[in-house]
mmCIF file of C-alpha atoms and ligand atoms in Angstrom:
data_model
loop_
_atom_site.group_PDB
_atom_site.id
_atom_site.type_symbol
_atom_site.label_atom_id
_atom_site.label_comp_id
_atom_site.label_asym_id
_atom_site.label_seq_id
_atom_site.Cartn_x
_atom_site.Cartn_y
_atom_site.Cartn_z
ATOM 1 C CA UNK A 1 101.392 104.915 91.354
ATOM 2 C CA UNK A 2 104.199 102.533 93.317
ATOM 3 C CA UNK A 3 106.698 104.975 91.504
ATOM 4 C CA UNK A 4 106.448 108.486 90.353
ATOM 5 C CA UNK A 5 110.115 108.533 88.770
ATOM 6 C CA UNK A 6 108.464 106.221 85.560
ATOM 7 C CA UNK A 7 107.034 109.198 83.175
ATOM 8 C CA UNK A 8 104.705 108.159 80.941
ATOM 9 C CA UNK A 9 107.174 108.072 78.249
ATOM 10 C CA UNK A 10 109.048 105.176 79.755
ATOM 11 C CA UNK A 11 107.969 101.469 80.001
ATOM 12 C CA UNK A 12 105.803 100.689 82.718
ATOM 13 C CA UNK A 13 106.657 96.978 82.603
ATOM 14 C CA UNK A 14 109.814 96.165 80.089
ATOM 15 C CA UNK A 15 111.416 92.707 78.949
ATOM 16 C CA UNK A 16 114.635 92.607 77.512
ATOM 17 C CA UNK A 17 116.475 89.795 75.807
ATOM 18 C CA UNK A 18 114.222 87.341 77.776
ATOM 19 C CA UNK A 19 114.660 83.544 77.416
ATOM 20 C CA UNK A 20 113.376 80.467 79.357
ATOM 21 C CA UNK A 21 113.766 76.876 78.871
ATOM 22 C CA UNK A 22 111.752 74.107 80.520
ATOM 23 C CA UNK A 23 113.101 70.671 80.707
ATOM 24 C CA UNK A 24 111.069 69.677 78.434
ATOM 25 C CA UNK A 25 112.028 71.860 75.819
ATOM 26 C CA UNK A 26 109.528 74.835 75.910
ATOM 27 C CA UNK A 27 110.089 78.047 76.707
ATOM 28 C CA UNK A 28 111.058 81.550 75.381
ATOM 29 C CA UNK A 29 113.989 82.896 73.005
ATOM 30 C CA UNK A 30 114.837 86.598 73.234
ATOM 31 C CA UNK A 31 111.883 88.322 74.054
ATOM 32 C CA UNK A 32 112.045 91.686 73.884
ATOM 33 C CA UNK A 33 108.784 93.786 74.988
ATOM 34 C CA UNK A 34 107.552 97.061 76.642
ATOM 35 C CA UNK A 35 104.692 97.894 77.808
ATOM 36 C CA UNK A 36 103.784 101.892 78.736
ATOM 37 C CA UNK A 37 101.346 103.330 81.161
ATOM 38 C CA UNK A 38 97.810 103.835 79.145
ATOM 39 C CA UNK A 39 98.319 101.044 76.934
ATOM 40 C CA UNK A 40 96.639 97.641 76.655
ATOM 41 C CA UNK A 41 99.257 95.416 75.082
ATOM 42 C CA UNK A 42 98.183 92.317 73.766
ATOM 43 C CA UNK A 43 100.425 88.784 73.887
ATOM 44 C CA UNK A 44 99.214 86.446 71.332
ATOM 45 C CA UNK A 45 100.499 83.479 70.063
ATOM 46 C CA UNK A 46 99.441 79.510 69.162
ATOM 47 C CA UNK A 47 99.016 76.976 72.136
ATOM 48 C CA UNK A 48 102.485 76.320 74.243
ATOM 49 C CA UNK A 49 103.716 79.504 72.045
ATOM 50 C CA UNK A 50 105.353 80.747 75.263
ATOM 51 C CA UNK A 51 103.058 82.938 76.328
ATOM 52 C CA UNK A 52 102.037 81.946 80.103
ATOM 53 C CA UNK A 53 106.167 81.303 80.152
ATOM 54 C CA UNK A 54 106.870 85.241 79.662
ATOM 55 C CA UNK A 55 103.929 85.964 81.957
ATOM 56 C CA UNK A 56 105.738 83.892 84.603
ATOM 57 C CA UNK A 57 108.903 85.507 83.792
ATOM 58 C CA UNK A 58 107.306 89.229 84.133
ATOM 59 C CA UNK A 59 105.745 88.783 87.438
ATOM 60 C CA UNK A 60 108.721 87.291 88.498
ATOM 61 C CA UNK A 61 107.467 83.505 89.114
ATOM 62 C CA UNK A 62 110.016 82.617 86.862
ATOM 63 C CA UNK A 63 113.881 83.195 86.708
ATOM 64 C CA UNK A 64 114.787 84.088 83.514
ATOM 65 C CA UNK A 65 118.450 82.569 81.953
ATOM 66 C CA UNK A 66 118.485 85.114 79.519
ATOM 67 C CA UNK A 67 117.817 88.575 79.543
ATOM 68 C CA UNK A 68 116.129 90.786 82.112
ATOM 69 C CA UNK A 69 112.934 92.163 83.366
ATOM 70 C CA UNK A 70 112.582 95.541 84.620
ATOM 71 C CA UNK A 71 109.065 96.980 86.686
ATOM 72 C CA UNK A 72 108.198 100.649 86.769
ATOM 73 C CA UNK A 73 112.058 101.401 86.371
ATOM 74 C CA UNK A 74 113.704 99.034 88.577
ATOM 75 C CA UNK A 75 115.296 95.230 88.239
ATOM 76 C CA UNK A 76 112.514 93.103 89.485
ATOM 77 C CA UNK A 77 114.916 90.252 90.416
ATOM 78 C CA UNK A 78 116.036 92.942 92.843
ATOM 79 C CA UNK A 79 112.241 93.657 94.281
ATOM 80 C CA UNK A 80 110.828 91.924 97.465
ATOM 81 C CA UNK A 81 107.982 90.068 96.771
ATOM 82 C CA UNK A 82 105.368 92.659 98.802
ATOM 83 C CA UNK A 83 106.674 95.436 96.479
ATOM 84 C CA UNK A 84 106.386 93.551 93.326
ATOM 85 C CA UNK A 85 103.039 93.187 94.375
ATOM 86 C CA UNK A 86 101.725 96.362 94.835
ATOM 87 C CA UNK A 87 103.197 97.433 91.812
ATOM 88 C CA UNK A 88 102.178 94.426 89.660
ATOM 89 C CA UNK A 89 98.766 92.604 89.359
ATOM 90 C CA UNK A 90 98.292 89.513 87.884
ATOM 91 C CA UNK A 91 95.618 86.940 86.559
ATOM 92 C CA UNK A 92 97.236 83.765 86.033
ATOM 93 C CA UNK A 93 95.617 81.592 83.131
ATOM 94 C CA UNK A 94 95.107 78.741 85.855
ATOM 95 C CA UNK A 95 94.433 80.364 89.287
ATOM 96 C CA UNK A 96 94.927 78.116 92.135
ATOM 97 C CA UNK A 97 92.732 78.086 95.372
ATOM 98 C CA UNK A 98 94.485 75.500 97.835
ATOM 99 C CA UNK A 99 91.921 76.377 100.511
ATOM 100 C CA UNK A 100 88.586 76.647 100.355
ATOM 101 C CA UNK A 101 87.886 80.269 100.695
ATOM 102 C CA UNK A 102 84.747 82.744 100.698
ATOM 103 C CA UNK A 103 84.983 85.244 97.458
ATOM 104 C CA UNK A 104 84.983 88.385 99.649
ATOM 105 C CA UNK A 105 88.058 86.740 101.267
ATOM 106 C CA UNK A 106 89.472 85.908 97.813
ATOM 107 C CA UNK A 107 89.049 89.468 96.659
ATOM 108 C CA UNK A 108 90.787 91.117 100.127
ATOM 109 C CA UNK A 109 93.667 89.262 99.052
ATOM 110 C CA UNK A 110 94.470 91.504 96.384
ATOM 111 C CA UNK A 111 94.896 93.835 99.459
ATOM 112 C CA UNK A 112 97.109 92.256 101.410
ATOM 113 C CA UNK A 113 100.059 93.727 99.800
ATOM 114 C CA UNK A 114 99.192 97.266 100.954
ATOM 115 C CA UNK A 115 98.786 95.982 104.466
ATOM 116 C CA UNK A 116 101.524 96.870 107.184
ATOM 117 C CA UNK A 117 103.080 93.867 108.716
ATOM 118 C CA UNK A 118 100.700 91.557 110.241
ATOM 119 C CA UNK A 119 98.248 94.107 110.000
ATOM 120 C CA UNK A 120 94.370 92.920 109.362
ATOM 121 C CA UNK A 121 92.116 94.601 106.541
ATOM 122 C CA UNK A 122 90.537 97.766 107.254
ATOM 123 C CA UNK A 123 86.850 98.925 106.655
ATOM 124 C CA UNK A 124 88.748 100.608 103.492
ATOM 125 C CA UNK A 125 90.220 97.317 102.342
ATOM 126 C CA UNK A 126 86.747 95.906 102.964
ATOM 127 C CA UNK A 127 85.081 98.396 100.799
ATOM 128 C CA UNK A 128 87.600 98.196 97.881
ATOM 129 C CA UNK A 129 87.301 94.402 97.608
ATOM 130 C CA UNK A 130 83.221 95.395 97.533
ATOM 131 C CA UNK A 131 83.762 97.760 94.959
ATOM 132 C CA UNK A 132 85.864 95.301 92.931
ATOM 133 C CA UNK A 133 83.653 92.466 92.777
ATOM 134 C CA UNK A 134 81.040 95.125 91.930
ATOM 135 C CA UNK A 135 82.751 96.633 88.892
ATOM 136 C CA UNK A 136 83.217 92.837 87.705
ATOM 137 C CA UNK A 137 79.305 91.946 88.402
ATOM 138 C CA UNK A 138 79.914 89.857 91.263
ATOM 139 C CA UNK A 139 78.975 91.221 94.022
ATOM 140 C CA UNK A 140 76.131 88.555 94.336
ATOM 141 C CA UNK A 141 78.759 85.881 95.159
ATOM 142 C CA UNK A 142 80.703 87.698 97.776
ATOM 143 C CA UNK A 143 79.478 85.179 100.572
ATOM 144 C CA UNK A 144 79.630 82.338 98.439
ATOM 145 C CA UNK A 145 82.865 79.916 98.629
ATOM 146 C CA UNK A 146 85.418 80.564 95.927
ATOM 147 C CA UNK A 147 85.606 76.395 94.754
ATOM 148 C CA UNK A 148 81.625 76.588 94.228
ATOM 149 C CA UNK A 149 81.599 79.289 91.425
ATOM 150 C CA UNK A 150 81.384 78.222 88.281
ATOM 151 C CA UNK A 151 84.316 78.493 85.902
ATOM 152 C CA UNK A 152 83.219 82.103 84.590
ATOM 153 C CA UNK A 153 82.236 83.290 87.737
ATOM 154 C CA UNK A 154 85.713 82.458 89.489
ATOM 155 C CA UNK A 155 87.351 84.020 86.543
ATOM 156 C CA UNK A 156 85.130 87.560 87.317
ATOM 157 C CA UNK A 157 86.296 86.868 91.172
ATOM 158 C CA UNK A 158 90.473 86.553 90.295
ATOM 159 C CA UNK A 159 89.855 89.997 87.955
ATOM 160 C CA UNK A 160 88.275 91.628 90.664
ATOM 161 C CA UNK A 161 91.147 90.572 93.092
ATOM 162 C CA UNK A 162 93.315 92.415 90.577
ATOM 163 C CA UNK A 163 91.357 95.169 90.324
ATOM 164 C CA UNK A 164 91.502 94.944 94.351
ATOM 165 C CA UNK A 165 94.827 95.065 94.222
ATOM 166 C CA UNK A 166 95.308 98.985 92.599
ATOM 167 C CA UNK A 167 98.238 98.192 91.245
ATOM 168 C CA UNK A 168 100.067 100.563 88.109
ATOM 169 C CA UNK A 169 100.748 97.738 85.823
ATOM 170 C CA UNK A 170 98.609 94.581 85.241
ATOM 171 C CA UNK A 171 99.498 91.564 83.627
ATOM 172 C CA UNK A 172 96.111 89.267 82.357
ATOM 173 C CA UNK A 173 97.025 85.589 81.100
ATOM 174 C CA UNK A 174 93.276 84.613 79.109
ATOM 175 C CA UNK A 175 91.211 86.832 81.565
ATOM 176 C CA UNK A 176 88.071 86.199 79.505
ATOM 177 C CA UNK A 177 88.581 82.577 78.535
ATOM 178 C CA UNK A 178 85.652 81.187 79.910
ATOM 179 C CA UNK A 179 83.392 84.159 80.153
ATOM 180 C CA UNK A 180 80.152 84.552 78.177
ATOM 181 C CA UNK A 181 79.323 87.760 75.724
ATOM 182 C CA UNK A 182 78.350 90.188 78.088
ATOM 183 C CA UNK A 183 81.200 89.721 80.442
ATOM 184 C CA UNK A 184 84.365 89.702 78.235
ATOM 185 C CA UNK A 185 83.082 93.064 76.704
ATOM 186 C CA UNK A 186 82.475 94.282 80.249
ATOM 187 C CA UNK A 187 85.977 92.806 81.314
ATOM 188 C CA UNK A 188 87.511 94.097 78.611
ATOM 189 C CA UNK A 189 85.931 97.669 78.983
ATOM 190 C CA UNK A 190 87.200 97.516 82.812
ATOM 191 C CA UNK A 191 90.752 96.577 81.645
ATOM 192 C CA UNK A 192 90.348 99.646 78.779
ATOM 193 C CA UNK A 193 89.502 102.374 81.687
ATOM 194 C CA UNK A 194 92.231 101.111 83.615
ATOM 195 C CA UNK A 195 94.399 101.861 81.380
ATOM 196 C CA UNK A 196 93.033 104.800 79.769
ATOM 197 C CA UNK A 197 93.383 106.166 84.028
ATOM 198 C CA UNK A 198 96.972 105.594 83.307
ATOM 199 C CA UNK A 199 97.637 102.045 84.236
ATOM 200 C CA UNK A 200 100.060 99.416 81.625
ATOM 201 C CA UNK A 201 98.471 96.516 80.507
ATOM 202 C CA UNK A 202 99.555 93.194 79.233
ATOM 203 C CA UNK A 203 96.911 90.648 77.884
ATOM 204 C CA UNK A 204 97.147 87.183 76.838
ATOM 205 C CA UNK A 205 94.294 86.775 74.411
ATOM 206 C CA UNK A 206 92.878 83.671 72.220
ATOM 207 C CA UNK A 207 90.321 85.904 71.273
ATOM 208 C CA UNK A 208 91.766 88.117 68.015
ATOM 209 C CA UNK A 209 88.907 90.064 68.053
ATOM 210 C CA UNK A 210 88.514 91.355 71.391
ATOM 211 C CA UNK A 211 92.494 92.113 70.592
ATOM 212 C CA UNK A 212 91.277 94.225 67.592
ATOM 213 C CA UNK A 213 88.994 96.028 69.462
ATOM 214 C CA UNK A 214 90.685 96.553 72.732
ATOM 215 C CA UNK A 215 94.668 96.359 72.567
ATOM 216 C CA UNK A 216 96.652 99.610 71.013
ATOM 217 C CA UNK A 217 99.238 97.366 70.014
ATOM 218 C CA UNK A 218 99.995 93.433 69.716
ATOM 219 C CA UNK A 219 102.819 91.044 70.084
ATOM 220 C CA UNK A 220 102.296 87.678 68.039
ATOM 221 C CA UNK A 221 105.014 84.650 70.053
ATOM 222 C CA UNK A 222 105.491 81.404 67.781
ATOM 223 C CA UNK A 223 107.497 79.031 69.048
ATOM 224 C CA UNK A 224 108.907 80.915 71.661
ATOM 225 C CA UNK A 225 110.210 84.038 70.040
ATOM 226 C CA UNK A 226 108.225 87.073 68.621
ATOM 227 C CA UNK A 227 107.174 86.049 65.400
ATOM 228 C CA UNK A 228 105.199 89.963 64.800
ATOM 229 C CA UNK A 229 104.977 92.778 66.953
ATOM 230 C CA UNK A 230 103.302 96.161 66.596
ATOM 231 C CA UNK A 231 99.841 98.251 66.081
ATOM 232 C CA UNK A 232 97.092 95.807 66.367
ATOM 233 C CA UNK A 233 95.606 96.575 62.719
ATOM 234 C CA UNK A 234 98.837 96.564 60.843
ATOM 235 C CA UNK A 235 100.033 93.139 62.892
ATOM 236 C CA UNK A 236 97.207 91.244 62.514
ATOM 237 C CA UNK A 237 97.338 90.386 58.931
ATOM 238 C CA UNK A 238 96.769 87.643 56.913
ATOM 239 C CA UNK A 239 100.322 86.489 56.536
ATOM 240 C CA UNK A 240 101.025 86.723 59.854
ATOM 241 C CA UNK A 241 98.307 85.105 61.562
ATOM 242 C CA UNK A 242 98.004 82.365 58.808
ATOM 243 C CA UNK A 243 101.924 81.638 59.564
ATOM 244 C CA UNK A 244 101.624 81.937 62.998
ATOM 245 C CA UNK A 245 98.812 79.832 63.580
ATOM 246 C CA UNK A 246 99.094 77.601 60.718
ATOM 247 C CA UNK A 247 95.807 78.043 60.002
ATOM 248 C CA UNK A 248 93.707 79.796 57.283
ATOM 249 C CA UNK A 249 91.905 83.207 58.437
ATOM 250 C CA UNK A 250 89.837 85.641 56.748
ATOM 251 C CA UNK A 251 90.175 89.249 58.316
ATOM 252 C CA UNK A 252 88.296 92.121 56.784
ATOM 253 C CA UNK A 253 87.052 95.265 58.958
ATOM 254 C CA UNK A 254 83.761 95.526 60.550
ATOM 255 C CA UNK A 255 82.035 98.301 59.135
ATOM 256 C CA UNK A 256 80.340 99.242 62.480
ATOM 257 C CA UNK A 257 83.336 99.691 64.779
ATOM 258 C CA UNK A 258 85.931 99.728 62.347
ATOM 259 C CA UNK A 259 88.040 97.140 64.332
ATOM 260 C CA UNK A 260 89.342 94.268 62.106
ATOM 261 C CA UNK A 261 87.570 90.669 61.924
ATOM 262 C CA UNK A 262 89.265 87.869 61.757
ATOM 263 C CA UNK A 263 87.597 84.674 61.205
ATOM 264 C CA UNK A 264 88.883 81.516 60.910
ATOM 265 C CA UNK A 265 88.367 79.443 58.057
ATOM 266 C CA UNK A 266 86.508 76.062 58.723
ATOM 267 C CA UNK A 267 87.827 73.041 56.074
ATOM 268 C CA UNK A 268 83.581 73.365 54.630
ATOM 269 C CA UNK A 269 84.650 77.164 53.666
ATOM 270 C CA UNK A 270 88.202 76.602 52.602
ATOM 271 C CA UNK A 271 87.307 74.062 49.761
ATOM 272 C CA UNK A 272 83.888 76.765 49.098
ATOM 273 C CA UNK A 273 86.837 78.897 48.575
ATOM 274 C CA UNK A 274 89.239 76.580 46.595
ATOM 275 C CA UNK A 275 86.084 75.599 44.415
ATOM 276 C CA UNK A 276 85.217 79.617 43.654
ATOM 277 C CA UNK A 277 88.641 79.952 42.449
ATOM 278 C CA UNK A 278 89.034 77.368 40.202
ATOM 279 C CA UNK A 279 85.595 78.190 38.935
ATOM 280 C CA UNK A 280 86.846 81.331 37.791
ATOM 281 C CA UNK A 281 88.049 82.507 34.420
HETATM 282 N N1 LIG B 301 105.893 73.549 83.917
HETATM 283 C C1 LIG B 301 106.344 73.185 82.712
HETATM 284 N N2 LIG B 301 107.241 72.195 82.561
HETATM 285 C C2 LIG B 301 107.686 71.818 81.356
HETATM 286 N N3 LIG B 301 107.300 72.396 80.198
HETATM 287 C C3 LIG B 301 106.408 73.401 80.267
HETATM 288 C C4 LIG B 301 105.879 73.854 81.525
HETATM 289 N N4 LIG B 301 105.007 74.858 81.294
HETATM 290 C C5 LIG B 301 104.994 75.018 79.963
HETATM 291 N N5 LIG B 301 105.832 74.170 79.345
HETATM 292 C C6 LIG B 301 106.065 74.078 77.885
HETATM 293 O O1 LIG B 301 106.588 75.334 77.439
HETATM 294 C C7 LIG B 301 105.964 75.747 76.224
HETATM 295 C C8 LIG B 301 105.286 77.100 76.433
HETATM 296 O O2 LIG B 301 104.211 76.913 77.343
HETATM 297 P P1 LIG B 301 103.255 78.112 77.759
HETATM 298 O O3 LIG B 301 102.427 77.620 78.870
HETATM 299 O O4 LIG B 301 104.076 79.317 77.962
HETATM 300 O O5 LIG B 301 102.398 78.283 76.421
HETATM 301 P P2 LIG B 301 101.187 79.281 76.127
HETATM 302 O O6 LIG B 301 101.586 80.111 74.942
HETATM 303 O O7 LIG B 301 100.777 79.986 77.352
HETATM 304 O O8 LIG B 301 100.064 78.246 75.633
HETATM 305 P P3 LIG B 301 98.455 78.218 75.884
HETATM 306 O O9 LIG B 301 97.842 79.049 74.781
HETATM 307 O O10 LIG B 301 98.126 76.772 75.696
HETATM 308 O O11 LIG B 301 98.169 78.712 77.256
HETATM 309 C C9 LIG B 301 105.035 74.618 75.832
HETATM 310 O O12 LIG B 301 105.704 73.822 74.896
HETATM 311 C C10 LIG B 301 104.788 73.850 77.118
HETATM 312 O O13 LIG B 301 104.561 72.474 76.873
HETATM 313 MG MG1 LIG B 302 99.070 79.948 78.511
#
């Protein structure tokens, strides 16, 4: 851990007060949020809800104009950029790769943080960048250039240069968003040990599922402020995702993991619905 004053009572990664605005009008309204060491945290909201905005204001890409943003104990307008980094590991929603890179040299730049100066990797740098690409099943492309992959793959190669980067608290904007089955599960179950070893999480998720199954606790944004915030079963309700979203769901609990499914309602099974009812006595 970057800090051994932060217990594990105290937030690894805390937001207070936080608000943003964009010229063009979007942006965030007193945010307040914690996250702890062991916990997945999960940020969900609607499209342009705000929630790539307070992901840009935790790792510090951002200025917030309200409010303030504190990392493993400390004011992280007041950290250097290197230390932020080693203590903060982020997967942007839209990754950008300006030069044509290999993956393995994609992956050692989650490293470059703990390196002194001008200081090149080491054969331990080496090997954790290995391992990392091997815990996201992507070990294959390691010699393969990063703007070749395709979109699923890269994703797998930007995790594992967070998972490179052994840092206490990570912050995940749509990690999963264009991976198939197999791999969000196995993402997901990465980003649960992680945390479960002691680390903070903070997702941004589309998925509600995978949020019912994987985050301890949720935070819904609409529009910019917190709309719902709390334990992932008693936050995702009805009301609040149907008022959030503005859309109609159906959540009921899966009877083999007893995580909560929510499915949205197409029009075809809303008027099923609307026809049942009026059917009825
Ligand atoms: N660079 C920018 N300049 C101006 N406005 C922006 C910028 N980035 C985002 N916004 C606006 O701020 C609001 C919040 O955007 P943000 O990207 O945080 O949403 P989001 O919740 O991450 O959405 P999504 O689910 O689509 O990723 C939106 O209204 C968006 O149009
Ligand atoms: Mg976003």
């Amino acid at each position: 851990m970057a800090d051994a004053r932060v217990g594990a009572a105290d937030a690894a990664l805390a937001g207070a007060g936080l608000g943003f605005r964009y010229a063009s009008g979007g942006g965030v309204t007193g945010v307040d949020l914690e996250v702890r060491a062991g916990e997945v945290v999960g940020l969900l909201g609607p499209n342009g809800s705000g929630k790539s905005t307070l992901v840009r204001l935790l790792s510090g890409v951002l200025a917030p104009v309200a409010g303030r943003v504190r990392l493993l104990g400390d004011d992280l307008a007041a950290l250097p950029r290197a230390e932020i980094a080693r203590r903060l590991a982020v997967v942007p929603q839209e990754p950008r790769f300006d030069l044509p890179f290999g993956v393995l040299e994609t992956v050692l730049l989650g490293r470059h943080p703990h390196l002194a100066g001008v200081a090149f990797e080491s054969e331990r740098d080496l090997a954790l960048a290995r391992a990392a690409l091997e815990r996201c099943g992507a070990l294959h492309l390691a010699e393969r250039a990063i703007d070749e992959l395709s979109a699923g793959e890269r994703q797998r190669v930007v995790f594992a240069r967070a998972l490179a980067q052994e840092a206490p608290v990570l912050l995940l904007d749509e990690p999963a968003s264009f991976l198939d089955l197999r791999y969000q599960v196995e993402l997901f179950d990465r980003t649960r040990e992680l945390a479960d070893g002691g680390r903070a999480v903070l997702a941004v998720l589309h998925d509600l599922n995978l949020a019912a199954e994987y985050c301890d606790r949720v935070i819904l944004l609409a529009g910019g402020r917190v709309e719902a915030a709390g334990a992932t079963a008693a936050t995702l309700t009805y009301a609040n995702l149907t008022r959030a979203y503005g859309t109609e769901v159906y959540v009921d609990l899966n009877d083999l993991t007893g995580a909560l499914v929510v499915t949205p309602l197409s029009a075809r099974a809303r008027a099923r619905l609307a026809a049942e009812r009026s059917e009825r006595p």
